[in-house]
Coordinates of C-alpha atoms and ligand atoms in Angstrom, one line a residue:
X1 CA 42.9 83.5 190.7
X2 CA 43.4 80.8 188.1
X3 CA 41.8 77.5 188.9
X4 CA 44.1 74.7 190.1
X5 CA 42.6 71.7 187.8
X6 CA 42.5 68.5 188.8
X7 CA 44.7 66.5 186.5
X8 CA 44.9 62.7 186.0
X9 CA 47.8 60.5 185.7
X10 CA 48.6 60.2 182.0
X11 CA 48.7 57.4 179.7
X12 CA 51.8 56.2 178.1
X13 CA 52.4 54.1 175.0
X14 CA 55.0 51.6 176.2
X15 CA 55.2 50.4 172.7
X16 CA 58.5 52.1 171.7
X17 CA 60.4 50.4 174.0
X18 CA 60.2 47.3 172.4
X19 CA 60.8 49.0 168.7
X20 CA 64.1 50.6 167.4
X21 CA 63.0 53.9 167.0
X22 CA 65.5 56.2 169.0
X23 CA 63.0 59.5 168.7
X24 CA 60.2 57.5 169.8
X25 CA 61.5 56.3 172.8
X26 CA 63.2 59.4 173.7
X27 CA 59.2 60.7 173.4
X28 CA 58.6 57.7 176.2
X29 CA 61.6 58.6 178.2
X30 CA 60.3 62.0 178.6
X31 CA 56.9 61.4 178.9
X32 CA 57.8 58.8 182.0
X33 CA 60.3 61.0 183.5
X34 CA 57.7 63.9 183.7
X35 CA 55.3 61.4 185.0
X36 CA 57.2 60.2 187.5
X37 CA 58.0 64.0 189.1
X38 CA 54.9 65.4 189.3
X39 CA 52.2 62.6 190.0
X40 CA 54.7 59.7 190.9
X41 CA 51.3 57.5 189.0
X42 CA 50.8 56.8 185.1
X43 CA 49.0 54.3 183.1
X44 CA 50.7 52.1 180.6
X45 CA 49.4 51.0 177.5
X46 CA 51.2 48.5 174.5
X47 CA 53.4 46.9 177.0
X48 CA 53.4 43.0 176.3
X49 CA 51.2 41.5 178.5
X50 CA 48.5 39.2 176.9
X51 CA 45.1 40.3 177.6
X52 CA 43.6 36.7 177.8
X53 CA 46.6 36.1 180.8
X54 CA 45.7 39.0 182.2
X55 CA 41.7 38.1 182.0
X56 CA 42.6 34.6 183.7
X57 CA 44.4 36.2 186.7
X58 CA 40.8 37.9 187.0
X59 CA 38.8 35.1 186.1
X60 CA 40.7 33.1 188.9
X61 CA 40.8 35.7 191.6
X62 CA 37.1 35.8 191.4
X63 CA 36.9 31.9 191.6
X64 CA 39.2 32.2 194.8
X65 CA 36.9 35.0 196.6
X66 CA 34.2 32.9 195.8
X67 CA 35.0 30.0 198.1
X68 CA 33.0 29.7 201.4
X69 CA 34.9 32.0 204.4
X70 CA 36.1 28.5 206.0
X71 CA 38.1 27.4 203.0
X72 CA 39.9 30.5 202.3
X73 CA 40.7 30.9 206.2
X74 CA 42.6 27.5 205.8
X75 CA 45.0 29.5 203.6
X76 CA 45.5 32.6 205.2
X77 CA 49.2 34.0 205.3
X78 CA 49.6 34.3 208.7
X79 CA 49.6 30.7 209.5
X80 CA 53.2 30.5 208.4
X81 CA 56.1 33.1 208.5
X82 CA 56.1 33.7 204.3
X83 CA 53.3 36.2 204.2
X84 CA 51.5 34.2 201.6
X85 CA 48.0 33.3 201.2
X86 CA 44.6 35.0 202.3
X87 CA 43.9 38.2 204.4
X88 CA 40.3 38.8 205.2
X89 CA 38.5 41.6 204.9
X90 CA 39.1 44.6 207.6
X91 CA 42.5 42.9 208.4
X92 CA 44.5 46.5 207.4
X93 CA 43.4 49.8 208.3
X94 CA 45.5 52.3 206.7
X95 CA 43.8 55.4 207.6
X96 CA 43.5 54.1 211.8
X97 CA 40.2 55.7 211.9
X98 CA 37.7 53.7 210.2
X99 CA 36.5 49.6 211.1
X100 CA 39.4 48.6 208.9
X101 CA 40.0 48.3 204.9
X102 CA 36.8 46.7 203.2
X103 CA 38.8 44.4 200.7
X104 CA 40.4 40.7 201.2
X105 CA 43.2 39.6 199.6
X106 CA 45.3 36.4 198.5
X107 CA 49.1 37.6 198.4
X108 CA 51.3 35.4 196.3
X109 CA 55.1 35.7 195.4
X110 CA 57.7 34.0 193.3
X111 CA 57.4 30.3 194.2
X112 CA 60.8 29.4 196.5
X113 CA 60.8 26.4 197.8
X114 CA 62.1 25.8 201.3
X115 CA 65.9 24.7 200.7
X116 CA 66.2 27.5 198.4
X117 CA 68.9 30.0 199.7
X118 CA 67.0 33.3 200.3
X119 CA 63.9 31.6 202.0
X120 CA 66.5 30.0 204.7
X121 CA 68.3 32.7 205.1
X122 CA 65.0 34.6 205.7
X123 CA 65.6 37.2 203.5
X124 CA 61.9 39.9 202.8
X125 CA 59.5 38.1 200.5
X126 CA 61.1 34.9 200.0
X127 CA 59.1 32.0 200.1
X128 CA 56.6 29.1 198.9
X129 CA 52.8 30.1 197.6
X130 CA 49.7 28.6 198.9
X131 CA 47.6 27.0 196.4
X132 CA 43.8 26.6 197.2
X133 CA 42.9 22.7 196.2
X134 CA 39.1 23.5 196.5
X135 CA 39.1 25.7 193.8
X136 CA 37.5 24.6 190.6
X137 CA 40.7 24.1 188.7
X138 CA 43.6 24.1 190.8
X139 CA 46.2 23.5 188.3
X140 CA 45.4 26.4 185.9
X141 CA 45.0 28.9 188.9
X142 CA 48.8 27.6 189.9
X143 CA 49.8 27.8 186.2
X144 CA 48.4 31.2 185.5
X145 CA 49.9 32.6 188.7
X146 CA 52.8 31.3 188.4
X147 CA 53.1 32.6 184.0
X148 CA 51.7 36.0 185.2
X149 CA 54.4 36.8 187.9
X150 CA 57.1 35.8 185.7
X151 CA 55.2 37.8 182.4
X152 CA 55.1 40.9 185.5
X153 CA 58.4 40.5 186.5
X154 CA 59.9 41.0 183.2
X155 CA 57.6 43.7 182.6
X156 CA 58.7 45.7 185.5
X157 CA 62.6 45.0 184.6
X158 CA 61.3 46.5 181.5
X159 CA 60.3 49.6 183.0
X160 CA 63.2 50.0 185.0
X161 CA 65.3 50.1 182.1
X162 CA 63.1 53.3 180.7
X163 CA 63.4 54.6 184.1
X164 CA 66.9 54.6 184.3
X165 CA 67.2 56.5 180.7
X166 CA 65.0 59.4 182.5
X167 CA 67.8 59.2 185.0
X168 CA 70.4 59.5 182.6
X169 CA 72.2 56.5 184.3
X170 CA 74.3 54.1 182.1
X171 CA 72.9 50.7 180.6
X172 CA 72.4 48.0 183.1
X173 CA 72.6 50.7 186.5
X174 CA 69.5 48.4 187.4
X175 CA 70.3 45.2 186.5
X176 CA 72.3 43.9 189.7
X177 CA 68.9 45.0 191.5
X178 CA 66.8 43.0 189.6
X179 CA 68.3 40.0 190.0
X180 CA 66.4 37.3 192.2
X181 CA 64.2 40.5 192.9
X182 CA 61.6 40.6 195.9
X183 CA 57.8 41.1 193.6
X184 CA 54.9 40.3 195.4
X185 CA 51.0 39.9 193.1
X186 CA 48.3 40.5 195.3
X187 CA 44.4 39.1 193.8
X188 CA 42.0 41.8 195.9
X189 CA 38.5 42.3 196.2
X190 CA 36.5 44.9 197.2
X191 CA 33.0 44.1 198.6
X192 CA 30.2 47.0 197.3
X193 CA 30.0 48.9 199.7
X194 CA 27.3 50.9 202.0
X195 CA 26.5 53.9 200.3
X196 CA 25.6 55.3 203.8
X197 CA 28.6 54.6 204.9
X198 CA 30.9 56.8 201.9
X199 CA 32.5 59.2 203.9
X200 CA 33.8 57.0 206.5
X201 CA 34.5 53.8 204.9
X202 CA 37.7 52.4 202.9
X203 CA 38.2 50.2 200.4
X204 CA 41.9 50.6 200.9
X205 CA 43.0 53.9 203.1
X206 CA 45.3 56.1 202.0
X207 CA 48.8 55.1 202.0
X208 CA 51.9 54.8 199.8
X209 CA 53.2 51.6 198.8
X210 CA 56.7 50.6 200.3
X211 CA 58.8 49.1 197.3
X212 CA 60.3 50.7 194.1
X213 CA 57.4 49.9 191.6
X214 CA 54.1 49.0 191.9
X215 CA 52.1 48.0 188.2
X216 CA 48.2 47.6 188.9
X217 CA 45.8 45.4 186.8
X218 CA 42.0 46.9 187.8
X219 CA 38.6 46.3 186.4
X220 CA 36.1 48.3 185.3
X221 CA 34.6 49.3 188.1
X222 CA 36.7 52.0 189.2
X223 CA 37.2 54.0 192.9
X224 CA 40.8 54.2 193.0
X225 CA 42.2 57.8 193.6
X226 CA 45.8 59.9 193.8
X227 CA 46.6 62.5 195.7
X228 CA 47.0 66.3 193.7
X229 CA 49.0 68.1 196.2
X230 CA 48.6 71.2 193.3
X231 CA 44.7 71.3 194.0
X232 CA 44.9 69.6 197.2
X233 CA 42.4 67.0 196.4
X234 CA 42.0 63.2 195.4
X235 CA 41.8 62.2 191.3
X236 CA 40.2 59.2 189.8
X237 CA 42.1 57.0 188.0
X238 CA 39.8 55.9 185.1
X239 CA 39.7 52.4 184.6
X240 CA 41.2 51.6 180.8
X241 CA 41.1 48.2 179.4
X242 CA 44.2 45.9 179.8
X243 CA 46.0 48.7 181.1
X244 CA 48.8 49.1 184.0
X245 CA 48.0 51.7 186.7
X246 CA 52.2 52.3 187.4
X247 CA 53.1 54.1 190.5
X248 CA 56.8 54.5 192.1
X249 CA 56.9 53.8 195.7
X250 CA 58.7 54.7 199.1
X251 CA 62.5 53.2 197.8
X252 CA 62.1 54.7 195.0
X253 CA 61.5 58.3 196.2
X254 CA 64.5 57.9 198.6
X255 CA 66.7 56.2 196.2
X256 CA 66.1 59.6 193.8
X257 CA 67.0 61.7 196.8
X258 CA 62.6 62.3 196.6
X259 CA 63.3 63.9 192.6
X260 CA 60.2 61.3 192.2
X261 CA 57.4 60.7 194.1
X262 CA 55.6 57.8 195.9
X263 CA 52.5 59.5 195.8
X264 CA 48.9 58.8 198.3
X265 CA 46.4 56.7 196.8
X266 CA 43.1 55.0 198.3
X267 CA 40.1 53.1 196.9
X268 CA 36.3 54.0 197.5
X269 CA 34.5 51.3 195.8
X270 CA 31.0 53.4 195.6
X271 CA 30.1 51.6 192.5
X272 CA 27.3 49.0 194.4
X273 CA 28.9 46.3 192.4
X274 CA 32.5 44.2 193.5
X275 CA 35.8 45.1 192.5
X276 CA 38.9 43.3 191.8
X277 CA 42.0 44.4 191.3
X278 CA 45.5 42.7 191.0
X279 CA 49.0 45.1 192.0
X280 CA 52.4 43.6 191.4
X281 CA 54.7 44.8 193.5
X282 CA 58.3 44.9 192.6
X283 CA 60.8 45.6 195.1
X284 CA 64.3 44.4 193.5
X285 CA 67.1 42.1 195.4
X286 CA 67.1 42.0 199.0
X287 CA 70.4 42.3 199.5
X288 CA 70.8 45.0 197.3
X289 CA 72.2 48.6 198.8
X290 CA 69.8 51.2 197.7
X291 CA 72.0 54.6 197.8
X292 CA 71.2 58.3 196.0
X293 CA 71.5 57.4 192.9
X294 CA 74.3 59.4 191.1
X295 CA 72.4 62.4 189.0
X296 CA 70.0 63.0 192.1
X297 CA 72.4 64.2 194.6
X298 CA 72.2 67.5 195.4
X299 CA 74.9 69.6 195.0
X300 CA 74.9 71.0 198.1
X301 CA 73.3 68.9 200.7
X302 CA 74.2 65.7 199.2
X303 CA 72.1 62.3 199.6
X304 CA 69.1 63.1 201.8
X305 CA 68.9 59.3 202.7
X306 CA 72.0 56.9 204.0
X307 CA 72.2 53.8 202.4
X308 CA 69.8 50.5 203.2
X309 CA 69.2 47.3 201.9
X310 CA 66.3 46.4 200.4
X311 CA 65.9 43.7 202.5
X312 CA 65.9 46.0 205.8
X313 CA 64.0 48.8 204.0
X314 CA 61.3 46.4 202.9
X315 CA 61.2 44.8 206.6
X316 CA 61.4 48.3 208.5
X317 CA 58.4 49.6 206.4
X318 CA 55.8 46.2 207.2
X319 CA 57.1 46.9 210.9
X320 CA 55.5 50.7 210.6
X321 CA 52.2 49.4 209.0
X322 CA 51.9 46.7 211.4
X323 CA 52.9 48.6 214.4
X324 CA 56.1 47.2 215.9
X325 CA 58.5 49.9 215.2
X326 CA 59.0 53.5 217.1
X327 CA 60.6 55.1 213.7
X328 CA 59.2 57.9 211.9
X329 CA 59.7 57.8 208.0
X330 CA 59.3 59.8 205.3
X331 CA 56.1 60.5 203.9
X332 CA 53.9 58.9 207.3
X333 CA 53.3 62.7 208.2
X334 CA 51.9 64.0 204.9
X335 CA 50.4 60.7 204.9
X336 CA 48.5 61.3 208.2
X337 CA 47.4 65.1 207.2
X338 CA 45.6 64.1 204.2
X339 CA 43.7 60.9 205.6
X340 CA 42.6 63.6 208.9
X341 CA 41.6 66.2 206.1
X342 CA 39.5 64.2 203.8
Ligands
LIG1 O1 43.3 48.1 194.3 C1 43.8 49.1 194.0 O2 43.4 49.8 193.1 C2 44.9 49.7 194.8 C3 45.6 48.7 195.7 C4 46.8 49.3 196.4 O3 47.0 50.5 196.4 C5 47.7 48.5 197.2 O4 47.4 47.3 197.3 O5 48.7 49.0 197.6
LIG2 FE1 49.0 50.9 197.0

């Protein structure tokens, strides 16, 4: 029987898609669209973040983690309704089974302030950061937040556009649903952890993430993993310099009638050393109506998915993690079987 191997996500050169070179970016077209179908994870390579922004998110997220317990506790994003600020460690347990995820984390958004439309309407994501005033430089950690979510965002509209070549939709399908777009950035750390303790405990459980694309800034320390449903088994995701870990998430998959996939990841952080890592999230317009997009409708069966906006998507899916809602949804089952077979 021939050996199922064990492939990784591949890496992608971004850079045509800022050149004029119609065979090259068909080449990137191709490449993502393959990417996107059978691992639903790739890294990207040559897109136009600057490396010294990206090493000053880093440098700051470390400063933040840094602080004593009691300081970043007076930020933590449950002291107001925006879902901003700090989560401590073992406050999400993904896989239900272990003494919770070993990572904390300081979520951050777009920076709405309070008359602004969408944050009084209460509309998913909308809302003012928290900015820690104890930290060394305060300003520059605002300023670098604020240039990287906007540097992340266009990125991701970016990415979009490529994305809706390999879906042979028309120019601008996206655009209406990146406008005012939901895009959470997330600073994590992951504590070393207890070597004694590898088989049981998480840096992050397994999961799949909610929105349509997720881009993920990690160090070199390594421990994050995808799901091969060929081999049945979990594949590192080598660390590589300034690059994006990209993966498509839940809307995604149901917005392509599941032609691409929002695929299980976790992180073991067995290196003995900490880890930080920095996702973007991007999860378009609230009030946009995802619906099967137009080449991914079967013939046959038609959309898989009704309609939903992004806003109640996005809102249904925290309910889930967070226990408040009775609804199953795709991908919690296959979800569940891996985490009780590993
Ligand atoms: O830190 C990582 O490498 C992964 C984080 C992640 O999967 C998430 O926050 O959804
Ligand atoms: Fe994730």
């Amino acid at each position: 029987m021939a050996e199922i191997r064990s492939e990784e996500p591949p890496v992608i050169d971004f850079g045509p898609f800022y050149s004029s070179d119609p065979i090259a970016q068909k080449k990137l077209t191709s490449e993502i669209q393959e990417a996107c179908e059978k691992f639903g994870f790739f890294q990207l390579v040559n897109h136009n973040i600057p490396v010294a922004l990206q090493k000053s998110v880093i440098a700051q997220s470390e400063a933040f983690f840094k602080l004593p317990l009691a300081t970043k506790e007076k930020y933590h994003k449950d002291l107001d309704g925006f879902n901003r600020g700090y989560e401590p460690l073992r406050a999400q347990n993904f896989e239900k089974r272990t003494r919770g995820d070993l990572k904390e984390g300081f979520y951050l958004g777009k920076n709405l302030s309070l008359d602004d439309p969408f944050v009084i309407a209460k509309r998913f994501g909308q809302g003012p950061n928290k900015y820690p005033a104890e930290i060394e430089d305060p300003k520059s950690f605002q300023s670098t937040m604020e240039e990287y979510h906007e540097s992340m965002t266009e990125l991701a509209i970016d990415l979009l556009t490529v994305i809706e070549w390999t879906l042979g939709l028309e120019e601008g399908y996206f655009s209406s649903f990146c406008e005012k777009p939901v895009a959470a950035l997330r600073l994590l750390h992951y504590p070393p952890q207890d070597p004694a303790t590898a088989e049981t405990e998480r840096g992050i459980g397994a999961h799949t993430d909610f929105g349509a694309v997720t881009m993920l800034l990690q160090d070199e320390t390594g421990g994050l993993q995808v799901w091969n449903d060929a081999s049945k088994g979990w594949v590192d995701v080598t660390p590589r310099s300034g690059a994006y870990v990209v993966n498509l998430g839940n809307m995604m998959m149901r917005w392509t009638n599941d032609r691409y996939l929002s695929n299980l990841h976790r992180v073991i952080n067995r290196s003995g050393k900490e880890r930080f890592s920095v996702p973007f999230f991007f999860s378009g317009n609230p009030d946009y109506v995802v619906e099967c997009l137009p080449r991914c409708m079967d013939p046959v069966e038609g959309a898989k998915y009704p309609p939903i906006t992004v806003h109640d998507w996005m809102t249904g899916r925290f309910a889930d993690t967070y226990g408040s809602s009775k609804e199953g949804v795709m991908g919690d089952l296959r979800q569940n079987a891996v985490a009780e077979s590993t």
